PDB file of C-alpha atoms in Angstrom:
ATOM      1  CA  UNK A   1     119.569 116.021  87.288  1.00  0.00           C
ATOM      2  CA  UNK A   2     119.693 112.396  88.291  1.00  0.00           C
ATOM      3  CA  UNK A   3     116.321 110.698  87.996  1.00  0.00           C
ATOM      4  CA  UNK A   4     114.645 107.323  87.925  1.00  0.00           C
ATOM      5  CA  UNK A   5     111.652 106.594  85.686  1.00  0.00           C
ATOM      6  CA  UNK A   6     109.134 103.845  86.151  1.00  0.00           C
ATOM      7  CA  UNK A   7     106.825 103.717  83.181  1.00  0.00           C
ATOM      8  CA  UNK A   8     104.017 101.583  84.572  1.00  0.00           C
ATOM      9  CA  UNK A   9     102.156 103.296  87.387  1.00  0.00           C
ATOM     10  CA  UNK A  10      99.432 100.698  87.811  1.00  0.00           C
ATOM     11  CA  UNK A  11      99.505  97.089  86.676  1.00  0.00           C
ATOM     12  CA  UNK A  12      96.744  94.527  87.098  1.00  0.00           C
ATOM     13  CA  UNK A  13      97.471  90.874  86.410  1.00  0.00           C
ATOM     14  CA  UNK A  14      95.827  87.544  86.982  1.00  0.00           C
ATOM     15  CA  UNK A  15      97.626  84.914  89.023  1.00  0.00           C
ATOM     16  CA  UNK A  16     100.209  82.950  87.025  1.00  0.00           C
ATOM     17  CA  UNK A  17     100.684  85.775  84.533  1.00  0.00           C
ATOM     18  CA  UNK A  18     104.205  86.985  83.853  1.00  0.00           C
ATOM     19  CA  UNK A  19     105.378  90.347  85.143  1.00  0.00           C
ATOM     20  CA  UNK A  20     107.825  92.886  83.824  1.00  0.00           C
ATOM     21  CA  UNK A  21     108.175  96.337  85.365  1.00  0.00           C
ATOM     22  CA  UNK A  22     110.320  98.901  83.628  1.00  0.00           C
ATOM     23  CA  UNK A  23     112.935 101.110  85.266  1.00  0.00           C
ATOM     24  CA  UNK A  24     115.242 103.583  83.556  1.00  0.00           C
ATOM     25  CA  UNK A  25     117.685 105.938  85.178  1.00  0.00           C
ATOM     26  CA  UNK A  26     119.559 108.991  84.029  1.00  0.00           C
ATOM     27  CA  UNK A  27     123.116 108.879  85.279  1.00  0.00           C
ATOM     28  CA  UNK A  28     126.180 108.315  83.186  1.00  0.00           C
ATOM     29  CA  UNK A  29     128.523 106.870  85.758  1.00  0.00           C
ATOM     30  CA  UNK A  30     128.659 103.646  87.690  1.00  0.00           C
ATOM     31  CA  UNK A  31     125.518 102.960  89.677  1.00  0.00           C
ATOM     32  CA  UNK A  32     124.181 100.533  92.227  1.00  0.00           C
ATOM     33  CA  UNK A  33     120.618  99.483  91.447  1.00  0.00           C
ATOM     34  CA  UNK A  34     117.827  98.279  93.678  1.00  0.00           C
ATOM     35  CA  UNK A  35     114.227  97.211  93.682  1.00  0.00           C
ATOM     36  CA  UNK A  36     112.263  97.778  96.868  1.00  0.00           C
ATOM     37  CA  UNK A  37     108.785  96.489  97.612  1.00  0.00           C
ATOM     38  CA  UNK A  38     106.103  97.776  99.942  1.00  0.00           C
ATOM     39  CA  UNK A  39     103.361  95.299 100.811  1.00  0.00           C
ATOM     40  CA  UNK A  40     100.074  96.723 102.099  1.00  0.00           C
ATOM     41  CA  UNK A  41     100.519  98.010 105.613  1.00  0.00           C
ATOM     42  CA  UNK A  42     104.232  97.250 105.729  1.00  0.00           C
ATOM     43  CA  UNK A  43     107.389  99.286 105.379  1.00  0.00           C
ATOM     44  CA  UNK A  44     109.652  99.342 102.366  1.00  0.00           C
ATOM     45  CA  UNK A  45     111.976  96.369 102.066  1.00  0.00           C
ATOM     46  CA  UNK A  46     114.660  95.256  99.652  1.00  0.00           C
ATOM     47  CA  UNK A  47     113.652  92.883  96.872  1.00  0.00           C
ATOM     48  CA  UNK A  48     116.977  92.651  95.044  1.00  0.00           C
ATOM     49  CA  UNK A  49     120.072  94.657  94.185  1.00  0.00           C
ATOM     50  CA  UNK A  50     122.793  94.926  91.579  1.00  0.00           C
ATOM     51  CA  UNK A  51     126.292  96.142  92.378  1.00  0.00           C
ATOM     52  CA  UNK A  52     128.498  94.499  89.752  1.00  0.00           C
ATOM     53  CA  UNK A  53     129.097  91.228  87.914  1.00  0.00           C
ATOM     54  CA  UNK A  54     126.322  89.167  86.334  1.00  0.00           C
ATOM     55  CA  UNK A  55     123.733  91.647  85.041  1.00  0.00           C
ATOM     56  CA  UNK A  56     120.924  89.208  85.795  1.00  0.00           C
ATOM     57  CA  UNK A  57     120.270  89.254  89.510  1.00  0.00           C
ATOM     58  CA  UNK A  58     117.876  87.140  91.496  1.00  0.00           C
ATOM     59  CA  UNK A  59     116.029  88.291  94.551  1.00  0.00           C
ATOM     60  CA  UNK A  60     113.515  87.001  97.006  1.00  0.00           C
ATOM     61  CA  UNK A  61     110.214  85.360  96.135  1.00  0.00           C
ATOM     62  CA  UNK A  62     111.221  84.415  92.599  1.00  0.00           C
ATOM     63  CA  UNK A  63     111.890  87.947  91.367  1.00  0.00           C
ATOM     64  CA  UNK A  64     114.779  88.778  89.090  1.00  0.00           C
ATOM     65  CA  UNK A  65     116.054  91.888  87.354  1.00  0.00           C
ATOM     66  CA  UNK A  66     118.324  92.523  84.405  1.00  0.00           C
ATOM     67  CA  UNK A  67     120.744  95.424  84.201  1.00  0.00           C
ATOM     68  CA  UNK A  68     121.280  96.636  80.636  1.00  0.00           C
ATOM     69  CA  UNK A  69     123.938  99.312  80.811  1.00  0.00           C
ATOM     70  CA  UNK A  70     123.492 100.514  77.226  1.00  0.00           C
ATOM     71  CA  UNK A  71     119.815 101.169  77.874  1.00  0.00           C
ATOM     72  CA  UNK A  72     120.238 102.567  81.405  1.00  0.00           C
ATOM     73  CA  UNK A  73     117.599 100.068  82.452  1.00  0.00           C
ATOM     74  CA  UNK A  74     117.004  97.689  85.335  1.00  0.00           C
ATOM     75  CA  UNK A  75     113.713  95.922  84.655  1.00  0.00           C
ATOM     76  CA  UNK A  76     112.071  93.675  87.207  1.00  0.00           C
ATOM     77  CA  UNK A  77     110.585  90.339  86.166  1.00  0.00           C
ATOM     78  CA  UNK A  78     108.726  87.398  87.583  1.00  0.00           C
ATOM     79  CA  UNK A  79     107.588  84.471  85.426  1.00  0.00           C
ATOM     80  CA  UNK A  80     104.417  83.729  87.375  1.00  0.00           C
ATOM     81  CA  UNK A  81     102.891  86.146  89.857  1.00  0.00           C
ATOM     82  CA  UNK A  82     100.883  85.232  92.923  1.00  0.00           C
ATOM     83  CA  UNK A  83      98.119  87.073  94.740  1.00  0.00           C
ATOM     84  CA  UNK A  84     100.611  87.752  97.544  1.00  0.00           C
ATOM     85  CA  UNK A  85     102.752  89.819  95.143  1.00  0.00           C
ATOM     86  CA  UNK A  86     100.170  92.599  95.321  1.00  0.00           C
ATOM     87  CA  UNK A  87     102.273  95.542  96.453  1.00  0.00           C
ATOM     88  CA  UNK A  88     103.984  98.718  95.331  1.00  0.00           C
ATOM     89  CA  UNK A  89     107.376  98.329  93.691  1.00  0.00           C
ATOM     90  CA  UNK A  90     110.064 101.007  93.642  1.00  0.00           C
ATOM     91  CA  UNK A  91     113.233 101.122  91.607  1.00  0.00           C
ATOM     92  CA  UNK A  92     116.163 102.982  93.207  1.00  0.00           C
ATOM     93  CA  UNK A  93     119.594 104.124  92.101  1.00  0.00           C
ATOM     94  CA  UNK A  94     122.652 104.900  94.154  1.00  0.00           C
ATOM     95  CA  UNK A  95     125.131 106.819  91.980  1.00  0.00           C
ATOM     96  CA  UNK A  96     128.506 105.365  92.868  1.00  0.00           C
ATOM     97  CA  UNK A  97     130.280 108.701  93.023  1.00  0.00           C
ATOM     98  CA  UNK A  98     131.170 109.222  96.649  1.00  0.00           C
ATOM     99  CA  UNK A  99     127.598 109.712  97.734  1.00  0.00           C
ATOM    100  CA  UNK A 100     125.354 107.229  99.465  1.00  0.00           C
ATOM    101  CA  UNK A 101     122.198 109.032  98.349  1.00  0.00           C
ATOM    102  CA  UNK A 102     119.476 106.789  96.929  1.00  0.00           C
ATOM    103  CA  UNK A 103     117.102 108.146  94.282  1.00  0.00           C
ATOM    104  CA  UNK A 104     113.744 106.422  93.946  1.00  0.00           C
ATOM    105  CA  UNK A 105     111.318 106.145  91.083  1.00  0.00           C
ATOM    106  CA  UNK A 106     107.641 106.990  91.432  1.00  0.00           C
ATOM    107  CA  UNK A 107     106.660 103.374  91.954  1.00  0.00           C
ATOM    108  CA  UNK A 108     104.414 100.827  90.268  1.00  0.00           C
ATOM    109  CA  UNK A 109     101.323  99.610  92.035  1.00  0.00           C
ATOM    110  CA  UNK A 110     100.735  95.948  91.199  1.00  0.00           C
ATOM    111  CA  UNK A 111      97.450  94.226  91.837  1.00  0.00           C
ATOM    112  CA  UNK A 112      97.229  90.483  91.293  1.00  0.00           C
ATOM    113  CA  UNK A 113      93.774  89.041  90.915  1.00  0.00           C
ATOM    114  CA  UNK A 114      93.168  85.625  92.430  1.00  0.00           C
TER     115      UNK A 114
ATOM    116  CA  UNK B   1     112.794  94.561 117.688  1.00  0.00           C
ATOM    117  CA  UNK B   2     116.103  95.714 116.232  1.00  0.00           C
ATOM    118  CA  UNK B   3     114.762  97.529 113.179  1.00  0.00           C
ATOM    119  CA  UNK B   4     114.450 101.243 112.447  1.00  0.00           C
ATOM    120  CA  UNK B   5     111.887 102.899 114.675  1.00  0.00           C
ATOM    121  CA  UNK B   6     110.143 106.213 114.185  1.00  0.00           C
ATOM    122  CA  UNK B   7     108.104 108.295 116.551  1.00  0.00           C
ATOM    123  CA  UNK B   8     105.352 109.355 116.413  1.00  0.00           C
ATOM    124  CA  UNK B   9     103.509 107.187 113.891  1.00  0.00           C
ATOM    125  CA  UNK B  10     100.980 109.918 113.229  1.00  0.00           C
ATOM    126  CA  UNK B  11     101.041 113.665 113.780  1.00  0.00           C
ATOM    127  CA  UNK B  12      98.220 116.114 113.176  1.00  0.00           C
ATOM    128  CA  UNK B  13      99.074 119.762 113.488  1.00  0.00           C
ATOM    129  CA  UNK B  14      97.734 123.145 112.556  1.00  0.00           C
ATOM    130  CA  UNK B  15      99.344 125.248 109.877  1.00  0.00           C
ATOM    131  CA  UNK B  16     102.086 127.414 111.318  1.00  0.00           C
ATOM    132  CA  UNK B  17     103.015 125.064 114.150  1.00  0.00           C
ATOM    133  CA  UNK B  18     106.408 123.408 114.521  1.00  0.00           C
ATOM    134  CA  UNK B  19     106.750 119.634 114.560  1.00  0.00           C
ATOM    135  CA  UNK B  20     109.619 117.305 115.389  1.00  0.00           C
ATOM    136  CA  UNK B  21     110.023 113.665 114.457  1.00  0.00           C
ATOM    137  CA  UNK B  22     112.477 111.164 115.844  1.00  0.00           C
ATOM    138  CA  UNK B  23     114.217 108.233 114.222  1.00  0.00           C
ATOM    139  CA  UNK B  24     116.221 105.502 115.907  1.00  0.00           C
ATOM    140  CA  UNK B  25     118.274 103.595 113.351  1.00  0.00           C
ATOM    141  CA  UNK B  26     119.654 100.092 113.591  1.00  0.00           C
ATOM    142  CA  UNK B  27     122.375 100.485 116.187  1.00  0.00           C
ATOM    143  CA  UNK B  28     125.353  99.364 114.111  1.00  0.00           C
ATOM    144  CA  UNK B  29     124.440 101.515 111.094  1.00  0.00           C
ATOM    145  CA  UNK B  30     126.427 104.673 110.515  1.00  0.00           C
ATOM    146  CA  UNK B  31     124.243 106.216 107.813  1.00  0.00           C
ATOM    147  CA  UNK B  32     120.802 107.629 108.422  1.00  0.00           C
ATOM    148  CA  UNK B  33     118.414 108.995 105.820  1.00  0.00           C
ATOM    149  CA  UNK B  34     115.252 111.050 105.772  1.00  0.00           C
ATOM    150  CA  UNK B  35     112.794 110.736 102.913  1.00  0.00           C
ATOM    151  CA  UNK B  36     109.359 112.186 102.263  1.00  0.00           C
ATOM    152  CA  UNK B  37     106.635 110.292 100.427  1.00  0.00           C
ATOM    153  CA  UNK B  38     103.276 111.489  99.190  1.00  0.00           C
ATOM    154  CA  UNK B  39     100.479 109.423  97.705  1.00  0.00           C
ATOM    155  CA  UNK B  40     101.349 108.031  94.304  1.00  0.00           C
ATOM    156  CA  UNK B  41     104.986 109.080  94.523  1.00  0.00           C
ATOM    157  CA  UNK B  42     108.204 107.385  95.426  1.00  0.00           C
ATOM    158  CA  UNK B  43     110.319 108.355  98.424  1.00  0.00           C
ATOM    159  CA  UNK B  44     111.834 111.799  97.859  1.00  0.00           C
ATOM    160  CA  UNK B  45     115.310 112.285  99.280  1.00  0.00           C
ATOM    161  CA  UNK B  46     115.591 114.956 101.972  1.00  0.00           C
ATOM    162  CA  UNK B  47     118.950 114.457 103.661  1.00  0.00           C
ATOM    163  CA  UNK B  48     121.401 111.914 104.987  1.00  0.00           C
ATOM    164  CA  UNK B  49     123.998 111.625 107.732  1.00  0.00           C
ATOM    165  CA  UNK B  50     127.142 109.626 108.092  1.00  0.00           C
ATOM    166  CA  UNK B  51     127.599 109.321 111.825  1.00  0.00           C
ATOM    167  CA  UNK B  52     126.848 112.831 113.126  1.00  0.00           C
ATOM    168  CA  UNK B  53     127.814 114.647 109.931  1.00  0.00           C
ATOM    169  CA  UNK B  54     125.045 115.787 107.590  1.00  0.00           C
ATOM    170  CA  UNK B  55     126.627 114.972 104.246  1.00  0.00           C
ATOM    171  CA  UNK B  56     123.928 115.920 101.798  1.00  0.00           C
ATOM    172  CA  UNK B  57     120.709 117.877 101.805  1.00  0.00           C
ATOM    173  CA  UNK B  58     118.213 118.146  98.989  1.00  0.00           C
ATOM    174  CA  UNK B  59     118.297 121.493  97.193  1.00  0.00           C
ATOM    175  CA  UNK B  60     114.522 121.318  97.096  1.00  0.00           C
ATOM    176  CA  UNK B  61     114.358 121.318 100.872  1.00  0.00           C
ATOM    177  CA  UNK B  62     112.998 124.493 102.400  1.00  0.00           C
ATOM    178  CA  UNK B  63     114.907 126.312 105.136  1.00  0.00           C
ATOM    179  CA  UNK B  64     111.985 125.435 107.392  1.00  0.00           C
ATOM    180  CA  UNK B  65     113.301 121.860 107.505  1.00  0.00           C
ATOM    181  CA  UNK B  66     116.238 120.963 109.714  1.00  0.00           C
ATOM    182  CA  UNK B  67     117.662 117.646 110.774  1.00  0.00           C
ATOM    183  CA  UNK B  68     120.173 116.667 113.407  1.00  0.00           C
ATOM    184  CA  UNK B  69     121.983 113.571 114.509  1.00  0.00           C
ATOM    185  CA  UNK B  70     123.889 114.897 117.507  1.00  0.00           C
ATOM    186  CA  UNK B  71     125.717 111.804 118.694  1.00  0.00           C
ATOM    187  CA  UNK B  72     125.608 109.750 115.552  1.00  0.00           C
ATOM    188  CA  UNK B  73     122.792 107.628 116.899  1.00  0.00           C
ATOM    189  CA  UNK B  74     119.161 108.832 116.749  1.00  0.00           C
ATOM    190  CA  UNK B  75     118.090 111.695 114.531  1.00  0.00           C
ATOM    191  CA  UNK B  76     115.402 114.359 114.657  1.00  0.00           C
ATOM    192  CA  UNK B  77     113.690 116.123 111.778  1.00  0.00           C
ATOM    193  CA  UNK B  78     112.056 119.441 112.593  1.00  0.00           C
ATOM    194  CA  UNK B  79     109.659 121.341 110.379  1.00  0.00           C
ATOM    195  CA  UNK B  80     109.028 124.935 111.377  1.00  0.00           C
ATOM    196  CA  UNK B  81     105.927 126.929 110.466  1.00  0.00           C
ATOM    197  CA  UNK B  82     104.250 123.939 108.861  1.00  0.00           C
ATOM    198  CA  UNK B  83     102.254 124.369 105.666  1.00  0.00           C
ATOM    199  CA  UNK B  84      99.542 122.174 104.192  1.00  0.00           C
ATOM    200  CA  UNK B  85     101.971 121.122 101.482  1.00  0.00           C
ATOM    201  CA  UNK B  86     104.144 119.510 104.156  1.00  0.00           C
ATOM    202  CA  UNK B  87     101.514 116.817 104.669  1.00  0.00           C
ATOM    203  CA  UNK B  88     103.222 113.559 103.785  1.00  0.00           C
ATOM    204  CA  UNK B  89     104.751 110.378 105.152  1.00  0.00           C
ATOM    205  CA  UNK B  90     108.226 111.059 106.522  1.00  0.00           C
ATOM    206  CA  UNK B  91     110.423 108.010 106.255  1.00  0.00           C
ATOM    207  CA  UNK B  92     113.659 107.270 108.015  1.00  0.00           C
ATOM    208  CA  UNK B  93     116.120 104.648 106.842  1.00  0.00           C
ATOM    209  CA  UNK B  94     119.532 103.475 107.906  1.00  0.00           C
ATOM    210  CA  UNK B  95     122.391 101.588 106.314  1.00  0.00           C
ATOM    211  CA  UNK B  96     126.103 100.971 106.473  1.00  0.00           C
ATOM    212  CA  UNK B  97     127.827  98.659 108.860  1.00  0.00           C
ATOM    213  CA  UNK B  98     131.581  98.404 109.261  1.00  0.00           C
ATOM    214  CA  UNK B  99     131.096  94.745 110.003  1.00  0.00           C
ATOM    215  CA  UNK B 100     129.195  94.180 106.757  1.00  0.00           C
ATOM    216  CA  UNK B 101     130.548  96.856 104.410  1.00  0.00           C
ATOM    217  CA  UNK B 102     129.459  95.154 101.219  1.00  0.00           C
ATOM    218  CA  UNK B 103     125.909  94.479 102.307  1.00  0.00           C
ATOM    219  CA  UNK B 104     124.713  97.955 101.426  1.00  0.00           C
ATOM    220  CA  UNK B 105     120.949  98.447 101.459  1.00  0.00           C
ATOM    221  CA  UNK B 106     118.434 100.674 103.158  1.00  0.00           C
ATOM    222  CA  UNK B 107     116.408  99.506 106.111  1.00  0.00           C
ATOM    223  CA  UNK B 108     113.266 101.588 106.434  1.00  0.00           C
ATOM    224  CA  UNK B 109     111.141 102.487 109.405  1.00  0.00           C
ATOM    225  CA  UNK B 110     107.358 102.563 109.274  1.00  0.00           C
ATOM    226  CA  UNK B 111     107.291 106.322 108.878  1.00  0.00           C
ATOM    227  CA  UNK B 112     105.560 109.284 110.503  1.00  0.00           C
ATOM    228  CA  UNK B 113     102.377 110.404 108.776  1.00  0.00           C
ATOM    229  CA  UNK B 114     102.064 114.180 109.043  1.00  0.00           C
ATOM    230  CA  UNK B 115      98.760 115.929 108.434  1.00  0.00           C
ATOM    231  CA  UNK B 116      98.765 119.719 108.437  1.00  0.00           C
ATOM    232  CA  UNK B 117      95.302 121.227 108.819  1.00  0.00           C
TER     233      UNK B 117
END
């Protein structure tokens, strides 16, 4: 079955620390890849997405993600986190096979200490 | 506000009762999704529509769950004979615009929090 794995469930960092959140998916075909973020008290919103082309994609608020096809991975990174990045982060996959279904990972809860 | 709206925001019901939730997507979107989310988990796919057609439904979804999108606009999700295990946040999302076909992403509503006592 198609699935998305996020290895870090809880991450605590100090401000200015670097962030990398792992995401792996199990699907052999072409995929569209997304990271969504949910800030406290807010609804889920798109952080960045990869459809094709340059495997390094940049999103809002200084986030970026790298698609490594051979590793079935789409890890999220930020060089220097801020307190306002405290949120829950979800990786999602849309298998590009005639379906528009999105499959989400279990999420990573990030807490940034001021 | 032109985002995805869900009603009600909270629903408390007794086990065995039926509940119905409504979702109004962004008006130009032709796809509408229902997800369920419990604490510590990511959104779990339930079903999605393209216009009024229900194109896919999770195999894990009980027959007690049914969704409709009668005119390709708003959608309802009904849960019959609720169980305590149905307690969760029910999320609606929409996507897909013929005017912006390449800008595919999900726009989420704030969700309906269901508590089954």
